[in-house]
Short mmCIF file of N, CA and C in Angstrom, two decimals:
data_model
loop_
_atom_site.label_atom_id
_atom_site.label_comp_id
_atom_site.label_asym_id
_atom_site.label_seq_id
_atom_site.Cartn_x
_atom_site.Cartn_y
_atom_site.Cartn_z
N VAL A 1 23.53 22.03 1.62
CA VAL A 1 22.58 22.76 2.46
C VAL A 1 21.30 23.04 1.69
N ARG A 2 21.44 23.37 0.39
CA ARG A 2 20.24 23.65 -0.40
C ARG A 2 19.43 22.39 -0.67
N THR A 3 20.08 21.22 -0.68
CA THR A 3 19.38 19.98 -1.00
C THR A 3 18.35 19.62 0.06
N PHE A 4 18.71 19.82 1.33
CA PHE A 4 17.81 19.41 2.42
C PHE A 4 16.46 20.12 2.35
N PRO A 5 16.40 21.46 2.28
CA PRO A 5 15.07 22.08 2.19
C PRO A 5 14.35 21.73 0.90
N ALA A 6 15.10 21.48 -0.17
CA ALA A 6 14.46 21.11 -1.44
C ALA A 6 13.77 19.75 -1.30
N LEU A 7 14.42 18.81 -0.63
CA LEU A 7 13.84 17.49 -0.45
C LEU A 7 12.66 17.52 0.52
N THR A 8 12.81 18.22 1.63
CA THR A 8 11.76 18.24 2.64
C THR A 8 10.56 19.06 2.20
N GLY A 9 10.74 19.96 1.24
CA GLY A 9 9.64 20.79 0.79
C GLY A 9 8.90 20.26 -0.41
N GLN A 10 9.35 19.18 -0.99
CA GLN A 10 8.70 18.68 -2.20
C GLN A 10 7.41 17.93 -1.88
N ASP A 11 6.55 17.87 -2.90
CA ASP A 11 5.28 17.15 -2.75
C ASP A 11 5.57 15.66 -2.84
N THR A 12 5.29 14.94 -1.78
CA THR A 12 5.55 13.50 -1.75
C THR A 12 4.32 12.67 -2.08
N GLY A 13 3.15 13.32 -2.13
CA GLY A 13 1.91 12.58 -2.31
C GLY A 13 1.38 12.00 -1.01
N VAL A 14 2.12 12.22 0.08
CA VAL A 14 1.76 11.70 1.40
C VAL A 14 1.61 12.87 2.37
N ASP A 15 0.55 12.86 3.16
CA ASP A 15 0.37 13.87 4.20
C ASP A 15 1.08 13.38 5.46
N ARG A 16 2.27 13.92 5.68
CA ARG A 16 3.12 13.44 6.78
C ARG A 16 2.77 14.06 8.13
N GLU A 17 1.94 15.09 8.13
CA GLU A 17 1.60 15.78 9.38
C GLU A 17 0.76 14.86 10.27
N ARG A 18 1.12 14.80 11.54
CA ARG A 18 0.35 14.11 12.58
C ARG A 18 0.31 12.59 12.38
N VAL A 19 1.30 12.03 11.70
CA VAL A 19 1.37 10.57 11.54
C VAL A 19 2.58 10.05 12.30
N ILE A 20 2.35 9.04 13.13
CA ILE A 20 3.46 8.35 13.78
C ILE A 20 3.44 6.89 13.35
N VAL A 21 4.60 6.30 13.34
CA VAL A 21 4.73 4.90 12.93
C VAL A 21 5.22 4.11 14.14
N VAL A 22 4.47 3.07 14.48
CA VAL A 22 4.78 2.25 15.65
C VAL A 22 5.25 0.88 15.18
N ALA A 23 6.46 0.51 15.56
CA ALA A 23 6.98 -0.81 15.19
C ALA A 23 6.31 -1.88 16.05
N VAL A 24 5.75 -2.88 15.39
CA VAL A 24 5.12 -4.00 16.08
C VAL A 24 5.73 -5.27 15.52
N ASP A 25 6.30 -6.08 16.38
CA ASP A 25 6.91 -7.33 15.93
C ASP A 25 6.16 -8.49 16.56
N ALA A 26 5.13 -8.96 15.85
CA ALA A 26 4.28 -10.02 16.38
C ALA A 26 4.96 -11.38 16.33
N ARG A 27 6.12 -11.46 15.70
CA ARG A 27 6.83 -12.75 15.66
C ARG A 27 7.24 -13.21 17.05
N HIS A 28 7.34 -12.27 17.99
CA HIS A 28 7.73 -12.62 19.35
C HIS A 28 6.53 -12.83 20.27
N SER A 29 5.33 -12.74 19.69
CA SER A 29 4.14 -12.95 20.50
C SER A 29 3.86 -14.45 20.62
N PRO A 30 3.08 -14.85 21.62
CA PRO A 30 2.76 -16.28 21.75
C PRO A 30 1.75 -16.74 20.71
N ASN A 31 1.20 -15.81 19.92
CA ASN A 31 0.22 -16.17 18.90
C ASN A 31 0.90 -16.91 17.75
N ALA A 32 0.26 -17.96 17.28
CA ALA A 32 0.76 -18.64 16.09
C ALA A 32 0.64 -17.69 14.91
N SER A 33 1.46 -17.92 13.88
CA SER A 33 1.50 -17.01 12.74
C SER A 33 0.12 -16.83 12.11
N ALA A 34 -0.70 -17.88 12.10
CA ALA A 34 -2.03 -17.79 11.51
C ALA A 34 -2.94 -16.84 12.30
N LYS A 35 -2.64 -16.58 13.57
CA LYS A 35 -3.47 -15.73 14.41
C LYS A 35 -2.94 -14.31 14.53
N ARG A 36 -1.79 -14.03 13.91
CA ARG A 36 -1.19 -12.71 14.08
C ARG A 36 -2.03 -11.61 13.43
N LYS A 37 -2.65 -11.92 12.29
CA LYS A 37 -3.47 -10.91 11.64
C LYS A 37 -4.63 -10.50 12.54
N ALA A 38 -5.26 -11.47 13.19
CA ALA A 38 -6.34 -11.14 14.12
C ALA A 38 -5.81 -10.27 15.26
N LEU A 39 -4.58 -10.53 15.71
CA LEU A 39 -3.98 -9.70 16.75
C LEU A 39 -3.81 -8.27 16.25
N TYR A 40 -3.29 -8.09 15.03
CA TYR A 40 -3.13 -6.75 14.47
C TYR A 40 -4.48 -6.05 14.35
N ASP A 41 -5.49 -6.79 13.90
CA ASP A 41 -6.82 -6.18 13.76
C ASP A 41 -7.36 -5.71 15.10
N ARG A 42 -7.12 -6.48 16.16
CA ARG A 42 -7.56 -6.06 17.50
C ARG A 42 -6.80 -4.82 17.96
N ILE A 43 -5.51 -4.76 17.62
CA ILE A 43 -4.72 -3.58 17.97
C ILE A 43 -5.28 -2.35 17.27
N LEU A 44 -5.63 -2.49 15.98
CA LEU A 44 -6.19 -1.35 15.25
C LEU A 44 -7.48 -0.86 15.88
N VAL A 45 -8.36 -1.78 16.26
CA VAL A 45 -9.62 -1.39 16.89
C VAL A 45 -9.35 -0.61 18.17
N ALA A 46 -8.39 -1.09 18.96
CA ALA A 46 -8.06 -0.42 20.22
C ALA A 46 -7.43 0.95 19.98
N VAL A 47 -6.53 1.04 19.01
CA VAL A 47 -5.86 2.31 18.73
C VAL A 47 -6.84 3.33 18.18
N ARG A 48 -7.72 2.92 17.27
CA ARG A 48 -8.70 3.85 16.69
C ARG A 48 -9.67 4.38 17.74
N ALA A 49 -9.86 3.64 18.82
CA ALA A 49 -10.78 4.08 19.88
C ALA A 49 -10.13 5.07 20.84
N LEU A 50 -8.83 5.29 20.74
CA LEU A 50 -8.15 6.20 21.66
C LEU A 50 -8.51 7.64 21.35
N PRO A 51 -8.65 8.48 22.39
CA PRO A 51 -8.92 9.91 22.16
C PRO A 51 -7.80 10.55 21.34
N GLY A 52 -8.18 11.36 20.37
CA GLY A 52 -7.19 12.06 19.56
C GLY A 52 -6.70 11.31 18.35
N VAL A 53 -7.13 10.07 18.17
CA VAL A 53 -6.71 9.29 17.00
C VAL A 53 -7.75 9.42 15.90
N ALA A 54 -7.31 9.83 14.70
CA ALA A 54 -8.21 9.96 13.56
C ALA A 54 -8.30 8.67 12.78
N ASP A 55 -7.19 7.96 12.64
CA ASP A 55 -7.19 6.73 11.86
C ASP A 55 -5.92 5.94 12.17
N ALA A 56 -5.96 4.68 11.81
CA ALA A 56 -4.79 3.81 12.00
C ALA A 56 -4.88 2.66 11.00
N ALA A 57 -3.73 2.16 10.60
CA ALA A 57 -3.67 1.06 9.64
C ALA A 57 -2.31 0.39 9.74
N TYR A 58 -2.20 -0.80 9.16
CA TYR A 58 -0.89 -1.45 9.11
C TYR A 58 -0.53 -1.79 7.68
N SER A 59 0.74 -2.06 7.47
CA SER A 59 1.25 -2.31 6.12
C SER A 59 2.56 -3.06 6.22
N SER A 60 2.97 -3.62 5.09
CA SER A 60 4.27 -4.29 5.07
C SER A 60 5.40 -3.27 4.99
N ASN A 61 5.15 -2.14 4.34
CA ASN A 61 6.14 -1.06 4.24
C ASN A 61 5.47 0.28 4.49
N THR A 62 6.23 1.23 5.01
CA THR A 62 5.73 2.59 5.18
C THR A 62 6.46 3.51 4.21
N PRO A 63 5.83 4.62 3.83
CA PRO A 63 6.49 5.54 2.90
C PRO A 63 7.83 6.04 3.43
N MET A 64 8.79 6.12 2.54
CA MET A 64 10.11 6.69 2.81
C MET A 64 10.88 5.92 3.88
N SER A 65 10.57 4.64 4.03
CA SER A 65 11.29 3.83 5.01
C SER A 65 12.56 3.23 4.43
N ASN A 66 12.77 3.44 3.13
CA ASN A 66 13.93 2.89 2.42
C ASN A 66 13.85 1.37 2.27
N ASN A 67 12.68 0.81 2.53
CA ASN A 67 12.45 -0.62 2.27
C ASN A 67 11.63 -0.74 0.99
N ALA A 68 11.90 -1.76 0.22
CA ALA A 68 11.19 -1.94 -1.04
C ALA A 68 10.85 -3.41 -1.25
N TRP A 69 9.74 -3.63 -1.92
CA TRP A 69 9.27 -4.97 -2.25
C TRP A 69 8.83 -4.90 -3.71
N ASP A 70 9.59 -5.54 -4.60
CA ASP A 70 9.28 -5.42 -6.01
C ASP A 70 8.76 -6.73 -6.59
N THR A 71 8.15 -6.62 -7.75
CA THR A 71 7.61 -7.78 -8.44
C THR A 71 7.57 -7.45 -9.93
N VAL A 72 7.19 -8.43 -10.73
CA VAL A 72 7.04 -8.23 -12.17
C VAL A 72 5.60 -8.54 -12.54
N LEU A 73 4.98 -7.64 -13.29
CA LEU A 73 3.58 -7.77 -13.64
C LEU A 73 3.39 -7.98 -15.13
N GLU A 74 2.25 -8.53 -15.45
CA GLU A 74 1.81 -8.56 -16.84
C GLU A 74 0.30 -8.29 -16.85
N PRO A 75 -0.19 -7.58 -17.85
CA PRO A 75 -1.63 -7.36 -17.94
C PRO A 75 -2.33 -8.63 -18.39
N VAL A 76 -3.55 -8.81 -17.95
CA VAL A 76 -4.37 -9.93 -18.38
C VAL A 76 -5.30 -9.40 -19.45
N GLY A 77 -5.25 -9.96 -20.63
CA GLY A 77 -6.03 -9.42 -21.74
C GLY A 77 -5.23 -8.34 -22.45
N PRO A 78 -5.84 -7.68 -23.42
CA PRO A 78 -5.09 -6.68 -24.19
C PRO A 78 -4.73 -5.47 -23.34
N ALA A 79 -3.50 -5.05 -23.43
CA ALA A 79 -3.08 -3.81 -22.76
C ALA A 79 -3.34 -2.64 -23.69
N ALA A 80 -3.46 -1.46 -23.11
CA ALA A 80 -3.76 -0.29 -23.92
C ALA A 80 -2.56 0.14 -24.74
N SER A 81 -1.37 -0.18 -24.32
CA SER A 81 -0.17 0.24 -25.04
C SER A 81 0.95 -0.74 -24.76
N PRO A 82 1.96 -0.81 -25.63
CA PRO A 82 3.09 -1.72 -25.38
C PRO A 82 3.78 -1.38 -24.07
N ILE A 83 4.19 -2.40 -23.34
CA ILE A 83 4.81 -2.20 -22.03
C ILE A 83 6.26 -2.65 -22.10
N GLN A 84 7.17 -1.72 -21.85
CA GLN A 84 8.58 -2.05 -21.87
C GLN A 84 9.08 -2.50 -20.51
N ASP A 85 8.64 -1.80 -19.48
CA ASP A 85 9.13 -2.06 -18.12
C ASP A 85 8.01 -2.69 -17.30
N ARG A 86 8.14 -3.96 -16.96
CA ARG A 86 7.11 -4.66 -16.20
C ARG A 86 7.43 -4.75 -14.70
N SER A 87 8.52 -4.14 -14.28
CA SER A 87 8.90 -4.18 -12.87
C SER A 87 8.16 -3.09 -12.10
N VAL A 88 7.51 -3.46 -11.01
CA VAL A 88 6.77 -2.50 -10.18
C VAL A 88 7.06 -2.80 -8.71
N LEU A 89 6.76 -1.85 -7.86
CA LEU A 89 6.85 -2.06 -6.42
C LEU A 89 5.47 -2.42 -5.89
N LYS A 90 5.45 -3.15 -4.77
CA LYS A 90 4.16 -3.50 -4.19
C LYS A 90 4.21 -3.35 -2.68
N ASN A 91 3.02 -3.30 -2.10
CA ASN A 91 2.87 -3.14 -0.66
C ASN A 91 1.59 -3.86 -0.26
N GLU A 92 1.58 -4.45 0.90
CA GLU A 92 0.36 -5.01 1.47
C GLU A 92 -0.13 -4.05 2.54
N VAL A 93 -1.39 -3.63 2.44
CA VAL A 93 -1.92 -2.64 3.36
C VAL A 93 -3.28 -3.06 3.87
N SER A 94 -3.62 -2.59 5.05
CA SER A 94 -4.94 -2.85 5.61
C SER A 94 -5.91 -1.78 5.12
N PRO A 95 -7.21 -2.00 5.27
CA PRO A 95 -8.17 -0.94 4.96
C PRO A 95 -7.84 0.32 5.75
N GLN A 96 -8.09 1.48 5.15
CA GLN A 96 -7.88 2.80 5.73
C GLN A 96 -6.40 3.21 5.78
N TRP A 97 -5.52 2.45 5.15
CA TRP A 97 -4.12 2.85 5.10
C TRP A 97 -3.96 4.12 4.28
N PHE A 98 -4.68 4.21 3.17
CA PHE A 98 -4.56 5.40 2.32
C PHE A 98 -5.07 6.65 3.05
N SER A 99 -6.18 6.55 3.76
CA SER A 99 -6.67 7.72 4.49
C SER A 99 -5.75 8.07 5.65
N THR A 100 -5.10 7.08 6.24
CA THR A 100 -4.14 7.36 7.32
C THR A 100 -3.01 8.22 6.81
N TYR A 101 -2.58 7.98 5.58
CA TYR A 101 -1.47 8.75 5.00
C TYR A 101 -1.94 9.89 4.09
N GLY A 102 -3.25 10.13 4.03
CA GLY A 102 -3.74 11.23 3.21
C GLY A 102 -3.53 11.03 1.73
N ILE A 103 -3.51 9.78 1.28
CA ILE A 103 -3.37 9.47 -0.14
C ILE A 103 -4.78 9.27 -0.70
N PRO A 104 -5.25 10.16 -1.55
CA PRO A 104 -6.64 10.04 -2.01
C PRO A 104 -6.85 8.90 -3.00
N VAL A 105 -8.00 8.25 -2.88
CA VAL A 105 -8.44 7.28 -3.88
C VAL A 105 -9.12 8.10 -4.97
N ILE A 106 -8.55 8.13 -6.17
CA ILE A 106 -9.06 9.01 -7.22
C ILE A 106 -10.00 8.30 -8.18
N ALA A 107 -10.06 6.99 -8.11
CA ALA A 107 -11.02 6.22 -8.91
C ALA A 107 -11.27 4.90 -8.20
N GLY A 108 -12.49 4.39 -8.31
CA GLY A 108 -12.81 3.13 -7.66
C GLY A 108 -12.96 3.29 -6.16
N ARG A 109 -12.37 2.34 -5.42
CA ARG A 109 -12.61 2.31 -3.97
C ARG A 109 -11.37 1.85 -3.21
N ASP A 110 -11.45 2.01 -1.89
CA ASP A 110 -10.42 1.51 -0.98
C ASP A 110 -10.69 0.03 -0.71
N PHE A 111 -9.75 -0.62 -0.05
CA PHE A 111 -9.98 -1.99 0.40
C PHE A 111 -10.98 -2.00 1.55
N SER A 112 -11.64 -3.13 1.73
CA SER A 112 -12.52 -3.34 2.87
C SER A 112 -12.05 -4.59 3.61
N VAL A 113 -12.61 -4.81 4.78
CA VAL A 113 -12.24 -6.01 5.53
C VAL A 113 -12.65 -7.27 4.77
N PHE A 114 -13.64 -7.16 3.90
CA PHE A 114 -14.08 -8.32 3.14
C PHE A 114 -13.04 -8.73 2.09
N ASP A 115 -12.26 -7.75 1.59
CA ASP A 115 -11.23 -8.07 0.60
C ASP A 115 -10.16 -8.97 1.19
N GLN A 116 -9.92 -8.84 2.49
CA GLN A 116 -8.89 -9.65 3.12
C GLN A 116 -9.32 -11.10 3.30
N ARG A 117 -10.62 -11.33 3.22
CA ARG A 117 -11.13 -12.70 3.41
C ARG A 117 -11.72 -13.28 2.13
N SER A 118 -11.91 -12.45 1.12
CA SER A 118 -12.59 -12.89 -0.10
C SER A 118 -11.68 -13.74 -0.97
N PRO A 119 -12.23 -14.76 -1.61
CA PRO A 119 -11.42 -15.55 -2.54
C PRO A 119 -11.09 -14.79 -3.82
N GLN A 120 -11.82 -13.70 -4.10
CA GLN A 120 -11.52 -12.90 -5.29
C GLN A 120 -10.32 -12.01 -5.00
N ALA A 121 -9.29 -12.11 -5.81
CA ALA A 121 -8.07 -11.34 -5.60
C ALA A 121 -8.24 -9.95 -6.21
N VAL A 122 -8.09 -8.92 -5.38
CA VAL A 122 -8.22 -7.54 -5.85
C VAL A 122 -6.93 -6.78 -5.59
N VAL A 123 -6.79 -5.66 -6.27
CA VAL A 123 -5.58 -4.86 -6.16
C VAL A 123 -5.94 -3.41 -6.40
N ILE A 124 -5.19 -2.51 -5.77
CA ILE A 124 -5.29 -1.08 -6.02
C ILE A 124 -3.95 -0.65 -6.61
N VAL A 125 -3.99 0.22 -7.60
CA VAL A 125 -2.76 0.67 -8.27
C VAL A 125 -2.65 2.18 -8.18
N ASN A 126 -1.43 2.68 -8.36
CA ASN A 126 -1.26 4.13 -8.37
C ASN A 126 -1.37 4.67 -9.80
N GLU A 127 -1.35 5.99 -9.92
CA GLU A 127 -1.54 6.63 -11.22
C GLU A 127 -0.49 6.21 -12.23
N THR A 128 0.76 6.09 -11.79
CA THR A 128 1.84 5.73 -12.71
C THR A 128 1.63 4.34 -13.30
N LEU A 129 1.23 3.37 -12.46
CA LEU A 129 0.98 2.03 -12.97
C LEU A 129 -0.23 2.03 -13.90
N ALA A 130 -1.27 2.80 -13.54
CA ALA A 130 -2.46 2.87 -14.39
C ALA A 130 -2.12 3.42 -15.77
N ARG A 131 -1.28 4.44 -15.81
CA ARG A 131 -0.88 5.01 -17.12
C ARG A 131 -0.02 4.02 -17.90
N ARG A 132 0.88 3.35 -17.21
CA ARG A 132 1.80 2.45 -17.89
C ARG A 132 1.07 1.29 -18.55
N TYR A 133 0.11 0.72 -17.88
CA TYR A 133 -0.55 -0.49 -18.37
C TYR A 133 -1.84 -0.21 -19.14
N PHE A 134 -2.59 0.81 -18.72
CA PHE A 134 -3.94 0.96 -19.26
C PHE A 134 -4.28 2.38 -19.68
N ASP A 135 -3.28 3.20 -19.94
CA ASP A 135 -3.53 4.60 -20.32
C ASP A 135 -4.41 5.32 -19.31
N GLY A 136 -4.32 4.91 -18.05
CA GLY A 136 -4.99 5.65 -16.97
C GLY A 136 -6.40 5.19 -16.64
N ASP A 137 -6.94 4.17 -17.31
CA ASP A 137 -8.32 3.75 -17.04
C ASP A 137 -8.36 2.25 -16.74
N PRO A 138 -7.93 1.84 -15.54
CA PRO A 138 -7.76 0.41 -15.29
C PRO A 138 -8.87 -0.27 -14.49
N ILE A 139 -9.86 0.49 -14.00
CA ILE A 139 -10.85 -0.11 -13.10
C ILE A 139 -11.56 -1.28 -13.80
N GLY A 140 -11.57 -2.42 -13.12
CA GLY A 140 -12.19 -3.62 -13.67
C GLY A 140 -11.27 -4.46 -14.53
N ARG A 141 -10.11 -3.92 -14.88
CA ARG A 141 -9.13 -4.69 -15.66
C ARG A 141 -8.33 -5.57 -14.71
N SER A 142 -7.50 -6.44 -15.26
CA SER A 142 -6.76 -7.39 -14.43
C SER A 142 -5.28 -7.38 -14.77
N ILE A 143 -4.48 -7.65 -13.74
CA ILE A 143 -3.05 -7.83 -13.88
C ILE A 143 -2.67 -9.10 -13.14
N ARG A 144 -1.46 -9.56 -13.38
CA ARG A 144 -1.01 -10.80 -12.74
C ARG A 144 0.49 -10.69 -12.49
N GLU A 145 0.91 -11.09 -11.29
CA GLU A 145 2.34 -11.18 -11.02
C GLU A 145 2.91 -12.35 -11.79
N VAL A 146 4.09 -12.18 -12.32
CA VAL A 146 4.71 -13.23 -13.11
C VAL A 146 5.29 -14.29 -12.18
N GLY A 147 4.84 -15.50 -12.33
CA GLY A 147 5.35 -16.63 -11.55
C GLY A 147 5.80 -17.75 -12.47
N GLY A 148 6.52 -18.69 -11.94
CA GLY A 148 6.97 -19.83 -12.73
C GLY A 148 5.87 -20.86 -12.90
N PRO A 149 6.12 -21.89 -13.70
CA PRO A 149 5.12 -22.94 -13.92
C PRO A 149 4.68 -23.61 -12.62
N ALA A 150 5.59 -23.71 -11.66
CA ALA A 150 5.25 -24.35 -10.39
C ALA A 150 4.62 -23.37 -9.40
N ASP A 151 4.55 -22.10 -9.79
CA ASP A 151 4.03 -21.08 -8.88
C ASP A 151 3.09 -20.14 -9.63
N PRO A 152 1.97 -20.65 -10.14
CA PRO A 152 1.05 -19.79 -10.89
C PRO A 152 0.42 -18.75 -9.97
N GLN A 153 0.28 -17.55 -10.48
CA GLN A 153 -0.28 -16.45 -9.69
C GLN A 153 -1.71 -16.14 -10.14
N PRO A 154 -2.58 -15.73 -9.22
CA PRO A 154 -3.96 -15.43 -9.60
C PRO A 154 -4.07 -14.11 -10.35
N ASP A 155 -5.11 -13.98 -11.13
CA ASP A 155 -5.42 -12.69 -11.73
C ASP A 155 -5.90 -11.75 -10.64
N LEU A 156 -5.46 -10.50 -10.70
CA LEU A 156 -5.81 -9.49 -9.71
C LEU A 156 -6.70 -8.46 -10.38
N THR A 157 -7.91 -8.28 -9.90
CA THR A 157 -8.84 -7.31 -10.45
C THR A 157 -8.60 -5.95 -9.82
N ILE A 158 -8.42 -4.94 -10.65
CA ILE A 158 -8.15 -3.59 -10.15
C ILE A 158 -9.47 -2.95 -9.70
N VAL A 159 -9.53 -2.58 -8.42
CA VAL A 159 -10.75 -1.98 -7.86
C VAL A 159 -10.56 -0.52 -7.50
N GLY A 160 -9.33 -0.02 -7.56
CA GLY A 160 -9.10 1.37 -7.20
C GLY A 160 -7.81 1.91 -7.77
N VAL A 161 -7.77 3.23 -7.90
CA VAL A 161 -6.55 3.95 -8.31
C VAL A 161 -6.31 5.03 -7.27
N VAL A 162 -5.07 5.11 -6.78
CA VAL A 162 -4.72 6.13 -5.80
C VAL A 162 -3.69 7.09 -6.38
N ARG A 163 -3.62 8.26 -5.78
CA ARG A 163 -2.65 9.26 -6.20
C ARG A 163 -1.24 8.74 -6.04
N ASP A 164 -0.36 9.14 -6.93
CA ASP A 164 1.06 8.78 -6.82
C ASP A 164 1.63 9.28 -5.50
N ALA A 165 2.50 8.48 -4.90
CA ALA A 165 3.17 8.87 -3.66
C ALA A 165 4.56 8.25 -3.65
N VAL A 166 5.47 8.86 -2.91
CA VAL A 166 6.81 8.30 -2.80
C VAL A 166 6.73 6.93 -2.15
N TYR A 167 7.75 6.12 -2.40
CA TYR A 167 7.78 4.78 -1.82
C TYR A 167 9.00 4.63 -0.93
N THR A 168 10.18 4.56 -1.50
CA THR A 168 11.36 4.29 -0.68
C THR A 168 12.07 5.54 -0.20
N SER A 169 12.13 6.58 -1.05
CA SER A 169 13.03 7.68 -0.75
C SER A 169 12.51 8.98 -1.35
N LEU A 170 12.83 10.10 -0.69
CA LEU A 170 12.50 11.41 -1.23
C LEU A 170 13.27 11.71 -2.51
N ARG A 171 14.40 11.05 -2.70
CA ARG A 171 15.23 11.30 -3.88
C ARG A 171 14.70 10.60 -5.12
N GLU A 172 13.70 9.74 -4.96
CA GLU A 172 13.15 9.02 -6.10
C GLU A 172 11.71 9.46 -6.34
N GLY A 173 11.34 9.60 -7.58
CA GLY A 173 9.97 9.94 -7.91
C GLY A 173 9.05 8.77 -7.61
N PRO A 174 7.74 9.01 -7.64
CA PRO A 174 6.79 7.93 -7.37
C PRO A 174 6.91 6.81 -8.40
N PRO A 175 7.20 5.59 -7.97
CA PRO A 175 7.31 4.48 -8.92
C PRO A 175 5.95 3.86 -9.18
N ALA A 176 5.85 3.08 -10.24
CA ALA A 176 4.64 2.29 -10.46
C ALA A 176 4.47 1.35 -9.27
N THR A 177 3.30 1.43 -8.62
CA THR A 177 3.10 0.70 -7.37
C THR A 177 1.73 0.03 -7.37
N MET A 178 1.72 -1.22 -6.87
CA MET A 178 0.46 -1.93 -6.65
C MET A 178 0.31 -2.19 -5.16
N TYR A 179 -0.94 -2.16 -4.70
CA TYR A 179 -1.25 -2.39 -3.29
C TYR A 179 -2.21 -3.56 -3.19
N LEU A 180 -1.85 -4.51 -2.33
CA LEU A 180 -2.68 -5.68 -2.09
C LEU A 180 -3.31 -5.60 -0.71
N PRO A 181 -4.51 -6.16 -0.53
CA PRO A 181 -5.07 -6.21 0.83
C PRO A 181 -4.21 -7.11 1.70
N SER A 182 -3.86 -6.63 2.86
CA SER A 182 -2.90 -7.34 3.70
C SER A 182 -3.44 -8.69 4.14
N ALA A 183 -2.72 -9.73 3.74
CA ALA A 183 -3.09 -11.08 4.14
C ALA A 183 -2.22 -11.56 5.29
N HIS A 184 -1.16 -10.80 5.57
CA HIS A 184 -0.24 -11.16 6.64
C HIS A 184 -0.12 -9.97 7.58
N ALA A 185 0.37 -10.19 8.76
CA ALA A 185 0.55 -9.12 9.73
C ALA A 185 1.97 -9.20 10.26
N PHE A 186 2.84 -8.37 9.71
CA PHE A 186 4.22 -8.41 10.16
C PHE A 186 4.88 -7.04 10.11
N GLY A 187 4.15 -6.02 9.72
CA GLY A 187 4.75 -4.71 9.55
C GLY A 187 4.35 -3.73 10.63
N PRO A 188 4.72 -2.46 10.43
CA PRO A 188 4.42 -1.42 11.42
C PRO A 188 2.97 -0.97 11.35
N ILE A 189 2.53 -0.32 12.40
CA ILE A 189 1.21 0.30 12.46
C ILE A 189 1.40 1.81 12.38
N SER A 190 0.65 2.44 11.48
CA SER A 190 0.71 3.90 11.31
C SER A 190 -0.53 4.51 11.92
N VAL A 191 -0.35 5.61 12.64
CA VAL A 191 -1.45 6.25 13.37
C VAL A 191 -1.51 7.71 13.00
N ARG A 192 -2.70 8.20 12.60
CA ARG A 192 -2.89 9.61 12.31
C ARG A 192 -3.66 10.25 13.45
N ALA A 193 -3.13 11.36 13.97
CA ALA A 193 -3.81 12.10 15.03
C ALA A 193 -4.82 13.07 14.42
N GLN A 194 -5.87 13.38 15.18
CA GLN A 194 -6.83 14.38 14.76
C GLN A 194 -6.18 15.76 14.74
N SER A 195 -6.73 16.65 13.95
CA SER A 195 -6.11 17.97 13.76
C SER A 195 -6.04 18.77 15.06
N GLU A 196 -7.00 18.55 15.96
CA GLU A 196 -7.00 19.33 17.20
C GLU A 196 -6.16 18.67 18.29
N SER A 197 -5.57 17.51 18.00
CA SER A 197 -4.78 16.83 19.03
C SER A 197 -3.42 17.48 19.17
N PRO A 198 -2.86 17.50 20.37
CA PRO A 198 -1.54 18.10 20.57
C PRO A 198 -0.46 17.23 19.95
#
């Protein structure tokens, strides 16, 4: 009985008030997979225009959904300190996903629509990942997902740092997390209502 209020009352790094998550499964739409992202973008424009909506965004995973997507990273160039654990979690998010969940960008910037189309690969990291790899000052530095010889991965330039937030579960602390600009559209849409909305 004591565990439940302790879990629900803890700081998750996410503003859960007035946020709803809408499941969208575009795999059943008549749109080819290459056109699904454009479909999601049109949905966001329509949802953001609704009365009472403050913001909306999509992502591959939502906070505390108990879904996880992990990868292994390595820094490009000299790291600030030796790294023992290179395993991190990742998420693909659209622009304004952080503001939808009330996760502040504490250094650098958020993603823009241009990041989703740009050939330059960019990434946003959380505070834990920034401390682990770069002693907390990663803007402009690069990381790379570890791939095999047949699957080389691009260098990812860090353009922002966001506050730590829970990922899979309230029972787990904020893990080292990287966020990529969403290149695919297959996850849920999150919607934040305005404060005066019922």
